[in-house]
Amino acid sequence: NAGVTQTPKFQVLKTGQSMTLQCAQDMNHEYMSWYRQDPGMGLRLIHYSVGAGITDQGEVPNGYNVSRSTTEDFPLRLLSAAPSQTSVYFCASSFGQGANYGYTFGSGTRLTVV
Amino acid sequence: GENVEQHPSTLSVQEGDSAVIKCTYSDSASNYFPWYKQELGKRPQLIIDIRSNVGEKKDQRIAVTLNKTAKHFSLHITETQPEDSAVYFCAAGGGYQKVTFGIGTKLQVIP
């Protein structure tokens, strides 16, 4: 099993550009999430999904969209990149439909918006 | 929503000593409390977790305790080693709730 695969690992965007961060898992996990990690602020939840076709907002959803058309994939879209979105982004998945089991994290995407 | 507070933010211990990291949570509906270790430049990895029907759980040198009444839980690392140096995150969740993380504790083990 590959676990949770995130692409790309690094990305530089110009302000106003859009892009999609890809996340795929091969563990048949129902629960998937996107977090951003900034120095001194821990891991903050952007969006999460309890199963295919179901998504919900986390604590910092503005400027991001998600969709969950399959169990395996959970892409994160930046609509119009801003310097404040410079961060490390982690995708994570877990067994079951709720927040009842530990996460498996992807390796992260380091995004810089200039 | 859930609010998780974690302290200290940094912790230095001598090799062989114990380290304790504490977290508090606000939502009494939370019933799952995992701990993650993140080494520099790497992804967080689950090291231990505890559920609300258990007061303590141990795995070799690592233990976690939970006090539901006071809404706090703690990570205990005994006989610390240099490879324990990392950032440790607590989190709270359960059911169909979101998983909320603490801000992290940077642990430095001094040889």
Coordinates of C-alpha atoms in Angstrom, one line a residue:
Chain A
N1 CA 0.0 0.0 0.0
A2 CA 1.2 3.5 -0.8
G3 CA -0.8 5.0 2.0
V4 CA -1.6 8.7 1.5
T5 CA 0.0 10.3 -1.6
Q6 CA 0.1 14.0 -2.0
T7 CA 1.3 15.9 -5.1
P8 CA 3.1 18.1 -5.7
K9 CA 5.7 18.2 -2.9
F10 CA 6.6 21.9 -3.6
Q11 CA 4.9 24.6 -5.5
V12 CA 5.4 28.3 -6.1
L13 CA 2.4 30.4 -7.2
K14 CA 1.9 34.0 -8.1
T15 CA -0.8 35.9 -6.4
G16 CA -4.2 35.3 -8.1
Q17 CA -3.3 32.0 -9.7
S18 CA -5.3 28.9 -9.0
M19 CA -4.2 25.4 -8.5
T20 CA -5.2 22.0 -7.2
L21 CA -3.4 20.0 -4.5
Q22 CA -3.9 16.3 -5.1
C23 CA -4.5 13.7 -2.4
A24 CA -5.1 10.0 -2.9
Q25 CA -5.2 7.1 -0.5
D26 CA -5.4 3.4 -1.1
M27 CA -6.5 2.2 2.3
N28 CA -10.2 2.4 1.7
H29 CA -10.5 5.1 4.4
E30 CA -13.8 6.9 4.5
Y31 CA -12.6 9.9 6.5
M32 CA -10.2 12.4 4.8
S33 CA -9.1 15.9 5.8
W34 CA -6.9 18.8 4.7
Y35 CA -4.8 20.7 7.2
R36 CA -2.4 23.6 6.9
Q37 CA 0.6 23.9 9.2
D38 CA 2.0 27.3 10.0
P39 CA 4.8 28.1 12.5
G40 CA 3.4 28.5 16.0
M41 CA -0.2 27.7 15.0
G42 CA -0.2 23.9 14.9
L43 CA -2.4 22.1 12.4
R44 CA -5.5 23.9 11.4
L45 CA -8.4 22.1 9.6
I46 CA -9.4 23.4 6.2
H47 CA -12.0 20.9 5.0
Y48 CA -12.9 17.4 5.8
S49 CA -15.0 14.6 4.3
V50 CA -16.7 11.6 6.1
G51 CA -17.2 9.8 2.8
A52 CA -17.7 10.1 -1.0
G53 CA -20.0 12.9 -1.9
I54 CA -19.9 14.5 1.6
T55 CA -17.6 17.4 2.6
D56 CA -17.7 20.0 5.3
Q57 CA -15.8 23.1 6.4
G58 CA -13.1 23.2 9.0
E59 CA -11.8 26.2 10.9
V60 CA -10.0 28.0 8.0
P61 CA -12.0 27.2 4.8
N62 CA -11.9 30.6 3.1
G63 CA -10.1 30.6 -0.2
Y64 CA -10.3 26.8 -0.6
N65 CA -12.7 24.3 -2.2
V66 CA -12.9 20.5 -2.0
S67 CA -14.8 17.7 -3.6
R68 CA -15.0 14.0 -2.9
S69 CA -16.2 12.1 -5.9
T70 CA -14.5 8.9 -5.0
T71 CA -13.4 7.3 -1.7
E72 CA -9.8 7.4 -2.8
D73 CA -9.3 11.1 -3.9
F74 CA -9.8 14.3 -2.0
P75 CA -8.3 17.3 -4.0
L76 CA -7.9 20.7 -2.5
R77 CA -8.4 23.7 -4.8
L78 CA -7.0 27.2 -4.2
L79 CA -9.3 29.5 -6.1
S80 CA -7.1 32.7 -6.2
A81 CA -3.9 32.3 -4.3
A82 CA -2.9 34.9 -1.8
P83 CA 0.4 35.3 0.2
S84 CA -1.5 34.4 3.4
Q85 CA -1.9 30.9 1.9
T86 CA 1.8 30.3 2.0
S87 CA 2.0 27.2 4.2
V88 CA 2.6 23.5 4.4
Y89 CA -0.5 21.5 3.5
F90 CA -1.1 18.0 4.8
C91 CA -3.8 15.6 3.6
A92 CA -4.8 12.9 6.1
S93 CA -7.1 9.9 6.2
S94 CA -8.5 7.6 8.8
F95 CA -10.6 4.4 9.1
G96 CA -14.3 4.8 9.6
Q97 CA -16.6 7.7 8.9
G98 CA -15.9 9.7 12.0
A99 CA -13.0 11.2 14.0
N100 CA -12.6 7.9 15.9
Y101 CA -9.3 6.6 14.6
G102 CA -5.8 7.9 14.1
Y103 CA -4.8 9.7 11.0
T104 CA -2.4 8.6 8.3
F105 CA -0.8 11.7 6.9
G106 CA 0.6 12.4 3.4
S107 CA 4.1 13.8 3.1
G108 CA 2.9 17.3 2.6
T109 CA 2.9 20.1 0.0
R110 CA 5.0 23.2 0.7
L111 CA 3.3 26.1 -1.1
T112 CA 4.7 29.5 -1.5
V113 CA 2.6 32.3 -2.9
V114 CA 4.6 35.4 -4.1
Chain B
G1 CA -16.5 24.1 18.4
E2 CA -13.7 22.2 20.1
N3 CA -10.7 24.1 21.5
V4 CA -7.5 22.3 22.4
E5 CA -4.9 24.0 24.5
Q6 CA -1.4 22.4 24.8
H7 CA 1.5 23.3 27.0
P8 CA 4.4 23.8 27.3
S9 CA 5.2 25.0 23.8
T10 CA 8.9 24.1 24.3
L11 CA 10.4 21.5 26.6
S12 CA 14.1 20.6 27.2
V13 CA 15.1 17.6 29.2
Q14 CA 18.2 15.7 29.9
E15 CA 18.6 12.3 28.3
G16 CA 17.1 9.7 30.6
D17 CA 14.7 12.1 32.3
S18 CA 10.9 12.1 31.8
A19 CA 8.9 14.5 29.8
V20 CA 5.3 15.5 30.3
I21 CA 3.1 17.4 27.9
K22 CA -0.4 18.5 28.9
C23 CA -3.6 19.3 26.9
T24 CA -7.0 20.5 27.8
Y25 CA -10.1 20.3 25.6
S26 CA -13.4 22.2 25.8
D27 CA -16.1 19.9 24.2
S28 CA -17.4 17.2 26.5
A29 CA -18.6 15.3 23.4
S30 CA -15.0 14.6 22.4
N31 CA -14.1 11.0 23.1
Y32 CA -11.0 10.2 21.1
F33 CA -7.6 11.7 21.9
P34 CA -4.6 10.9 19.7
W35 CA -1.0 12.1 20.0
Y36 CA 1.3 12.6 17.0
K37 CA 5.0 13.0 16.7
Q38 CA 6.5 15.1 13.9
E39 CA 10.2 15.1 13.2
L40 CA 11.8 18.0 11.4
G41 CA 10.6 18.2 7.8
K42 CA 8.5 15.1 8.1
R43 CA 4.8 14.2 8.4
P44 CA 3.1 13.8 11.7
Q45 CA 2.8 10.2 12.8
L46 CA 0.4 8.7 15.3
I47 CA 2.3 7.4 18.4
I48 CA -0.5 6.6 20.9
D49 CA -4.2 7.3 21.4
I50 CA -6.8 7.0 24.2
R51 CA -10.5 6.8 24.2
S52 CA -12.8 8.3 26.8
N53 CA -13.7 5.0 28.4
V54 CA -10.1 4.5 29.4
G55 CA -8.1 6.5 32.0
E56 CA -4.6 5.4 31.1
K57 CA -2.8 3.7 28.2
K58 CA 0.8 2.7 28.0
D59 CA 3.1 1.6 25.2
Q60 CA 6.7 0.9 26.2
R61 CA 8.2 4.3 27.3
I62 CA 5.1 6.3 26.3
A63 CA 1.9 6.6 28.3
V64 CA -1.2 8.8 28.0
T65 CA -3.6 9.7 30.8
L66 CA -7.1 11.1 30.5
N67 CA -9.2 12.9 33.1
K68 CA -12.7 13.4 31.5
T69 CA -14.1 15.3 34.5
A70 CA -11.4 17.9 34.2
K71 CA -11.2 17.7 30.4
H72 CA -7.5 17.2 30.3
F73 CA -5.1 14.5 29.0
S74 CA -1.3 14.2 29.1
L75 CA 1.5 12.5 27.3
H76 CA 4.3 11.0 29.4
I77 CA 7.6 9.9 28.0
T78 CA 10.0 8.1 30.3
E79 CA 13.8 7.5 29.9
T80 CA 13.9 10.0 27.1
Q81 CA 16.4 9.5 24.3
P82 CA 17.8 11.9 21.7
E83 CA 15.5 10.3 19.0
D84 CA 12.5 11.5 21.0
S85 CA 13.4 15.1 20.0
A86 CA 10.5 16.3 17.8
V87 CA 7.3 18.3 17.9
Y88 CA 4.4 16.5 19.6
F89 CA 0.8 17.3 18.9
C90 CA -2.3 16.4 20.9
A91 CA -5.7 16.3 19.3
A92 CA -9.4 15.8 20.2
G93 CA -12.2 14.4 18.2
G94 CA -14.7 11.5 18.1
G95 CA -18.0 10.7 16.5
Y96 CA -18.7 12.8 13.5
Q97 CA -16.8 15.8 14.9
K98 CA -13.8 17.5 13.4
V99 CA -10.4 16.6 14.8
T100 CA -8.9 19.6 16.5
F101 CA -5.1 19.8 17.2
G102 CA -3.1 21.6 19.9
I103 CA -0.4 24.0 18.7
G104 CA 2.4 21.5 19.4
T105 CA 5.2 21.1 21.9
K106 CA 8.8 21.1 20.7
L107 CA 10.7 18.6 22.8
Q108 CA 14.5 18.7 22.9
V109 CA 16.4 15.8 24.6
I110 CA 19.9 16.9 25.5
P111 CA 22.4 14.1 25.4

